[in-house]
Coordinates of C-alpha atoms and ligand atoms in Angstrom, one line a residue:
M816 CA -58.7 -14.8 4.9
S817 CA -55.5 -14.2 3.2
A818 CA -52.7 -12.8 4.2
Q819 CA -50.5 -11.2 2.5
L820 CA -46.3 -12.1 2.8
T821 CA -43.8 -9.8 1.7
F822 CA -40.4 -10.9 1.2
V823 CA -37.7 -8.9 1.9
A824 CA -34.8 -9.7 0.7
P825 CA -31.6 -10.4 2.9
R826 CA -30.0 -6.6 2.8
R827 CA -26.0 -7.5 2.4
A828 CA -24.1 -5.1 4.6
K829 CA -21.0 -5.4 3.0
P830 CA -19.9 -4.7 -1.3
S831 CA -19.6 -7.7 -3.4
R832 CA -15.7 -8.7 -2.8
H833 CA -14.6 -7.8 -5.9
L834 CA -10.6 -8.8 -7.3
A835 CA -9.1 -4.7 -6.7
D836 CA -10.0 -6.0 -2.4
L837 CA -7.4 -8.8 -2.6
S838 CA -3.9 -9.4 -3.5
M839 CA -2.7 -11.2 -6.4
A840 CA -2.0 -14.4 -4.2
E841 CA -6.1 -13.6 -2.5
R842 CA -7.1 -13.6 -6.3
R843 CA -5.3 -16.1 -7.6
A844 CA -6.6 -18.8 -4.7
A845 CA -9.9 -17.5 -5.9
V846 CA -9.7 -18.0 -8.9
A847 CA -8.3 -21.8 -7.8
E848 CA -11.5 -22.1 -4.9
L849 CA -13.7 -21.5 -8.4
G850 CA -12.3 -24.6 -9.9
E851 CA -10.3 -22.4 -12.1
K852 CA -6.0 -22.5 -12.8
P853 CA -4.1 -20.1 -10.2
F854 CA -3.2 -17.9 -13.9
R855 CA -6.7 -17.2 -14.8
A856 CA -6.4 -14.5 -12.3
D857 CA -3.4 -12.8 -13.7
Q858 CA -5.4 -12.9 -16.9
L859 CA -9.1 -11.5 -15.2
S860 CA -6.8 -8.9 -13.5
R861 CA -5.2 -7.4 -16.9
H862 CA -8.2 -7.2 -18.4
Y863 CA -9.5 -4.8 -15.4
F864 CA -6.3 -3.0 -15.6
E865 CA -4.9 -2.0 -18.3
R866 CA -8.3 -2.3 -20.6
F867 CA -10.4 -0.9 -17.7
T868 CA -12.7 -4.3 -19.3
T869 CA -15.4 -5.8 -17.4
D870 CA -16.9 -7.3 -20.4
P871 CA -16.4 -11.1 -20.6
E872 CA -17.0 -11.0 -24.3
Q873 CA -14.2 -9.4 -25.0
M874 CA -11.7 -11.7 -22.5
T875 CA -10.8 -13.7 -25.8
D876 CA -8.0 -15.3 -23.9
L877 CA -10.4 -17.1 -21.0
P878 CA -12.1 -20.0 -22.0
A879 CA -15.7 -19.0 -23.4
A880 CA -17.5 -21.7 -20.3
S881 CA -15.6 -19.8 -17.0
R882 CA -15.5 -16.3 -18.4
D883 CA -19.9 -15.1 -16.8
R884 CA -18.4 -17.1 -14.2
L885 CA -15.4 -15.2 -12.8
V886 CA -16.6 -12.0 -13.8
T887 CA -19.6 -12.4 -11.9
Q888 CA -17.3 -14.0 -8.9
L889 CA -14.0 -11.5 -9.2
M890 CA -15.2 -8.1 -10.3
P891 CA -19.2 -7.6 -9.7
G892 CA -20.6 -4.3 -11.0
L893 CA -19.6 -2.0 -8.0
L894 CA -20.7 1.6 -8.7
T895 CA -23.4 2.9 -11.0
S896 CA -23.4 6.4 -11.9
V897 CA -26.3 8.2 -11.9
R898 CA -24.8 11.3 -12.9
E899 CA -22.6 13.2 -14.8
I900 CA -22.1 17.0 -15.0
T901 CA -19.2 18.1 -17.2
C902 CA -17.9 21.6 -17.4
D903 CA -14.6 23.3 -19.3
G904 CA -15.0 22.0 -22.6
G905 CA -15.7 18.4 -20.9
M906 CA -12.0 18.3 -19.4
T907 CA -13.9 18.3 -16.1
R908 CA -16.0 15.4 -15.2
K909 CA -17.6 14.8 -11.8
T910 CA -19.5 11.6 -12.1
L911 CA -22.0 11.1 -9.0
W912 CA -22.4 6.8 -8.1
R913 CA -24.8 5.1 -6.5
L914 CA -22.6 2.2 -4.4
F915 CA -25.0 -1.1 -4.0
D916 CA -26.8 0.5 -1.0
G917 CA -28.0 3.3 -2.2
A918 CA -25.0 6.0 -0.6
L919 CA -24.3 8.7 -3.2
V920 CA -20.9 9.0 -3.6
E921 CA -18.2 11.8 -6.8
S922 CA -15.2 11.5 -8.1
V923 CA -13.9 14.1 -10.7
L924 CA -11.8 13.8 -13.4
M925 CA -10.0 17.2 -14.8
R926 CA -7.8 17.0 -17.9
Y927 CA -4.3 19.6 -17.7
P928 CA -2.5 20.1 -20.9
D929 CA 0.4 17.6 -18.9
R930 CA -1.6 15.7 -16.2
V931 CA -5.6 14.5 -15.4
T932 CA -5.8 14.0 -11.6
M933 CA -8.3 12.4 -10.8
C934 CA -10.3 13.2 -7.4
V935 CA -11.6 10.4 -5.9
S936 CA -14.2 9.5 -2.5
S937 CA -13.5 7.3 0.2
Q938 CA -16.3 7.2 2.7
A939 CA -20.2 8.1 1.6
G940 CA -19.9 11.2 3.8
C941 CA -18.0 12.2 6.8
G942 CA -17.6 12.1 10.4
M943 CA -15.4 15.0 10.3
N944 CA -18.4 17.2 11.3
C945 CA -17.0 21.0 9.2
P946 CA -19.1 23.5 9.8
F947 CA -18.1 25.2 6.1
C948 CA -18.8 21.9 3.9
A949 CA -21.7 20.0 3.0
T950 CA -20.4 16.8 3.4
G951 CA -19.6 17.0 6.7
Q952 CA -23.1 17.9 8.0
A953 CA -24.4 15.0 6.8
G954 CA -22.4 12.8 8.7
L955 CA -20.9 9.2 7.5
T956 CA -22.7 7.1 5.9
R957 CA -20.1 4.4 6.2
N958 CA -16.3 3.2 4.6
M959 CA -16.1 2.7 1.3
S960 CA -14.7 -0.6 0.6
T961 CA -10.7 -0.8 -0.7
A962 CA -12.4 -2.0 -4.5
E963 CA -15.7 1.2 -4.4
I964 CA -12.6 3.3 -3.8
V965 CA -11.1 2.0 -7.0
E966 CA -13.6 1.6 -8.9
Q967 CA -13.3 5.5 -9.5
V968 CA -10.1 5.1 -10.8
V969 CA -10.6 2.4 -13.2
A970 CA -14.2 4.0 -14.9
G971 CA -12.1 7.5 -15.4
A972 CA -9.7 5.5 -16.3
R973 CA -12.2 3.9 -18.7
A974 CA -13.4 7.3 -19.9
L975 CA -9.5 8.2 -21.3
A976 CA -9.0 4.6 -22.8
A977 CA -12.1 5.1 -24.9
D978 CA -11.5 8.7 -26.2
E979 CA -14.0 10.3 -23.9
V980 CA -12.6 13.4 -22.6
P981 CA -11.7 15.4 -25.0
G982 CA -8.1 16.1 -25.6
G983 CA -7.9 12.7 -26.8
P984 CA -7.0 9.4 -25.5
G985 CA -5.3 9.8 -22.1
R986 CA -3.5 8.5 -18.9
V987 CA -4.9 8.8 -14.8
S988 CA -1.9 9.7 -13.4
N989 CA -2.1 11.5 -10.7
I990 CA -4.8 10.9 -7.5
V991 CA -6.1 12.5 -4.8
F992 CA -8.2 11.3 -1.9
M993 CA -9.7 14.8 -2.0
G994 CA -13.7 13.7 -2.5
M995 CA -15.8 12.8 0.1
G996 CA -14.8 11.6 3.8
E997 CA -11.6 11.6 5.9
P998 CA -8.8 8.5 3.8
L999 CA -7.5 8.5 7.0
A1000 CA -11.2 6.9 9.0
N1001 CA -10.5 4.1 6.8
Y1002 CA -7.2 3.0 7.0
K1003 CA -7.4 -0.6 5.7
A1004 CA -9.6 0.1 2.9
V1005 CA -7.7 3.5 1.7
I1006 CA -3.9 1.3 2.0
G1007 CA -5.7 -1.5 -0.2
A1008 CA -6.9 0.6 -2.6
V1009 CA -3.2 3.3 -2.6
R1010 CA -1.7 -0.6 -3.2
R1011 CA -3.6 -1.7 -6.7
I1012 CA -3.2 2.1 -8.0
V1013 CA 0.5 2.0 -7.8
E1014 CA 1.2 -2.0 -7.9
P1015 CA 2.2 -2.6 -11.8
A1016 CA -0.2 -4.5 -14.1
P1017 CA -1.6 -7.1 -13.1
A1018 CA -2.0 -6.3 -9.4
G1019 CA -2.9 -3.2 -10.5
L1020 CA -2.9 -0.3 -12.4
G1021 CA 1.1 1.4 -12.3
I1022 CA 0.4 4.7 -11.5
S1023 CA 3.2 6.5 -9.4
A1024 CA 2.7 6.6 -5.7
R1025 CA 4.7 10.1 -5.9
G1026 CA 1.1 10.8 -8.5
V1027 CA -1.1 10.2 -5.4
T1028 CA -2.1 12.1 -2.2
V1029 CA -4.0 11.8 0.4
S1030 CA -5.5 14.2 3.1
T1031 CA -5.9 14.4 6.2
V1032 CA -7.3 16.5 8.5
G1033 CA -4.6 15.1 10.7
L1034 CA -5.6 11.9 12.5
V1035 CA -1.8 11.5 14.0
P1036 CA -0.9 7.8 15.0
A1037 CA -2.7 7.2 11.7
I1038 CA -0.6 9.6 9.8
D1039 CA 2.2 8.3 12.2
K1040 CA 0.8 4.7 10.6
L1041 CA 0.8 6.1 7.5
A1042 CA 4.2 7.4 7.4
A1043 CA 5.7 3.5 7.8
E1044 CA 4.2 1.6 5.2
G1045 CA 6.8 3.0 2.4
L1046 CA 5.0 4.1 -0.2
P1047 CA 6.1 7.8 -0.6
V1048 CA 2.3 9.3 -1.5
T1049 CA 1.9 13.1 -0.7
L1050 CA 0.1 14.0 2.6
A1051 CA -1.9 16.6 2.3
V1052 CA -3.1 18.3 5.6
S1053 CA -6.5 20.2 5.3
L1054 CA -5.5 22.8 8.2
H1055 CA -7.1 25.5 7.6
A1056 CA -6.4 27.4 10.5
P1057 CA -3.5 28.1 12.4
D1058 CA -4.4 28.4 16.2
D1059 CA -6.3 26.1 18.4
E1060 CA -9.1 28.7 18.8
L1061 CA -9.8 29.1 16.0
R1062 CA -9.3 25.4 14.1
D1063 CA -11.7 23.3 17.3
T1064 CA -14.1 25.4 15.5
L1065 CA -13.4 24.6 12.2
V1066 CA -12.3 21.1 12.1
P1067 CA -13.6 19.8 15.0
V1068 CA -10.8 17.4 14.9
N1069 CA -8.3 19.3 16.5
T1070 CA -10.5 19.2 19.8
R1071 CA -8.1 16.0 19.6
W1072 CA -5.0 16.7 18.3
K1073 CA -3.8 19.8 17.8
V1074 CA -2.0 22.0 15.7
A1075 CA 1.6 21.6 17.5
E1076 CA 1.0 18.2 17.5
V1077 CA -0.3 17.5 13.9
L1078 CA 2.4 20.0 12.5
D1079 CA 4.5 17.7 14.1
A1080 CA 3.8 14.4 12.4
A1081 CA 3.7 16.6 9.5
W1082 CA 7.4 16.6 10.0
R1083 CA 7.9 12.8 10.8
Y1084 CA 5.8 11.9 8.2
A1085 CA 8.3 14.1 5.7
A1086 CA 11.3 13.1 7.3
V1087 CA 10.8 9.1 6.5
T1088 CA 8.8 9.5 2.9
K1089 CA 11.2 13.1 2.1
R1090 CA 7.7 14.0 -0.2
R1091 CA 6.4 17.6 0.8
V1092 CA 3.5 17.9 2.6
S1093 CA 0.3 19.6 1.3
I1094 CA -1.2 22.2 4.0
E1095 CA -5.1 22.6 2.7
Y1096 CA -6.1 26.0 3.5
A1097 CA -9.7 26.8 3.1
L1098 CA -9.8 30.9 2.7
I1099 CA -12.8 31.7 4.3
K1100 CA -14.1 35.6 4.4
D1101 CA -14.0 37.7 7.4
I1102 CA -13.1 34.1 9.2
N1103 CA -9.7 32.6 8.9
D1104 CA -8.1 35.3 5.7
Q1105 CA -6.5 37.7 7.9
E1106 CA -3.1 38.5 7.8
W1107 CA -1.9 37.9 11.4
R1108 CA -2.9 34.2 10.6
A1109 CA -0.8 33.8 7.7
D1110 CA 2.0 35.2 9.4
L1111 CA 1.0 33.2 12.6
L1112 CA 0.4 30.3 9.7
G1113 CA 3.8 31.6 7.6
R1114 CA 6.1 31.5 11.4
L1115 CA 4.7 27.8 12.1
L1116 CA 5.5 26.4 8.1
K1117 CA 9.1 28.4 8.0
G1118 CA 12.5 26.5 6.5
K1119 CA 10.2 23.0 6.6
L1120 CA 10.0 20.3 3.3
V1121 CA 6.2 22.1 2.4
H1122 CA 3.5 23.5 0.0
V1123 CA 0.9 25.6 1.0
N1124 CA -2.7 25.0 -1.5
L1125 CA -4.5 27.5 -0.2
I1126 CA -8.2 26.5 -1.7
P1127 CA -11.3 29.7 -1.9
L1128 CA -13.7 28.6 -0.2
N1129 CA -16.3 26.7 -3.1
P1130 CA -19.5 27.9 -0.7
T1131 CA -22.6 25.4 -0.3
P1132 CA -25.9 26.8 -0.8
G1133 CA -27.6 28.5 2.0
S1134 CA -23.7 29.1 3.9
K1135 CA -22.5 32.4 6.0
W1136 CA -19.5 30.6 4.8
T1137 CA -18.1 32.7 1.8
A1138 CA -14.9 33.1 -0.9
S1139 CA -12.4 35.5 0.8
R1140 CA -12.0 38.6 -0.7
P1141 CA -9.5 38.9 -4.2
E1142 CA -7.4 40.9 -1.8
D1143 CA -7.4 39.5 1.6
E1144 CA -6.4 36.5 -0.6
R1145 CA -3.8 38.6 -2.7
A1146 CA -2.8 39.8 1.0
F1147 CA -2.2 36.9 3.3
V1148 CA -0.7 35.2 0.2
R1149 CA 2.1 37.7 0.7
R1150 CA 2.4 37.1 3.8
L1151 CA 3.0 33.8 3.8
E1152 CA 5.9 33.8 1.1
S1153 CA 7.7 36.6 2.9
H1154 CA 8.5 33.6 5.5
G1155 CA 10.1 31.9 2.3
V1156 CA 7.2 29.1 2.4
A1157 CA 6.0 27.7 -1.0
V1158 CA 2.5 28.8 -1.7
T1159 CA -0.4 27.6 -4.4
V1160 CA -4.1 29.2 -4.7
R1161 CA -5.6 26.3 -5.8
D1162 CA -7.5 26.6 -9.6
T1163 CA -11.0 26.2 -9.0
R1164 CA -12.0 22.7 -11.6
G1165 CA -15.0 22.8 -11.4
R1166 CA -16.3 25.3 -9.3
E1167 CA -19.8 25.9 -11.8
I1168 CA -20.7 21.8 -11.3
D1169 CA -20.9 22.3 -8.3
G1170 CA -17.2 21.3 -7.1
A1171 CA -17.0 21.6 -3.4
C1172 CA -16.5 18.6 -2.3
G1173 CA -20.3 16.7 -1.3
Q1174 CA -21.7 19.2 -2.9
L1175 CA -23.6 17.2 -6.0
A1176 CA -24.9 14.5 -4.1
A1177 CA -26.2 16.9 -1.9
A1178 CA -28.6 18.4 -4.4
T1179 CA -30.0 14.9 -5.5
P1180 CA -32.9 13.7 -3.3
E1181 CA -33.1 10.1 -5.3
Q1182 CA -30.9 9.1 -2.5
G1183 CA -31.6 4.8 -1.4
Ligands
SF4_459 S1 -14.0 19.0 4.8 FE1 -13.5 16.9 5.1 S2 -12.8 15.8 7.4 FE2 -14.7 17.7 6.7 S3 -16.2 16.6 7.1 FE3 -15.8 17.8 4.9 S4 -14.8 15.8 4.0 FE4 -15.2 15.7 6.2

């Protein structure tokens, strides 16, 4: 009788190390450990952050004998495209990515006449449990690494540089951390990613910090930490309700940090960075779109360095939460403006391609 043995490869706990996880000094040390001259790290970094290439064949300034090893060791593939959907004549492109362990995340590239914005994920899933959000319903799978976050931007930059997005070759100008996840719950990796995004080549992509927006549901200690980083990124607070009673149910972390505490942290952030804080407010029909709530919000924000982004909710299939009526949306805007608060209704790019966070991953059965 012969026993059948099945060999199960040990599951890697972490994504492979990538140069985007490392500072320039760390990259030089890593290259030296591989027996190469430290300046090879600069060359390798320029291929990645300036030319967006990971193809050893194209790295003709590196010795042919070293290229494959350097790329394998410091530029492992981190994201595999599972599905790509475009709309708006190709100007909006949403990609569902599979990570090394099968976790799914998504990023969206949006091209406008004057800018290209990329919306990136910072976690696979999300642990914040907001009841109106598809990602929140699925829970947190895991934190993404710095390089996994950065790779989403590099993929977009590569597509733009290669003229794959209608409108001619272009560059990414804005990054919003508004894909899957609560960025400040994955603080270290997100700050690493922001640094890679803003540092000029060869260290990073050289995108202006003013074009970077980090969103949060209101993790107060992390907001204060972010203010002290010396990175003038825009802070976006997903408020969604001006009163604790409702916010406790819409954004459960509110039971830990109340509206007043979150807004105080936002004003401290504005004072330190001199950056206008963005208040995100998903308008949900008959839930948080009453005029009295607009008035309450207006009173809380009046006179502050703030801008309100109203987001017509993109309903999740089968969900009771849906977008406000147009007349209620207009009334909400008017009430806020009557308090002198700057407000815009966010354009709902990508709506017809499951634009709300988490929906593309939620609709894909092939996880794992
Ligand atoms: S709305 Fe944002 S913070 Fe809330 S569960 Fe969804 S992804 Fe997480």
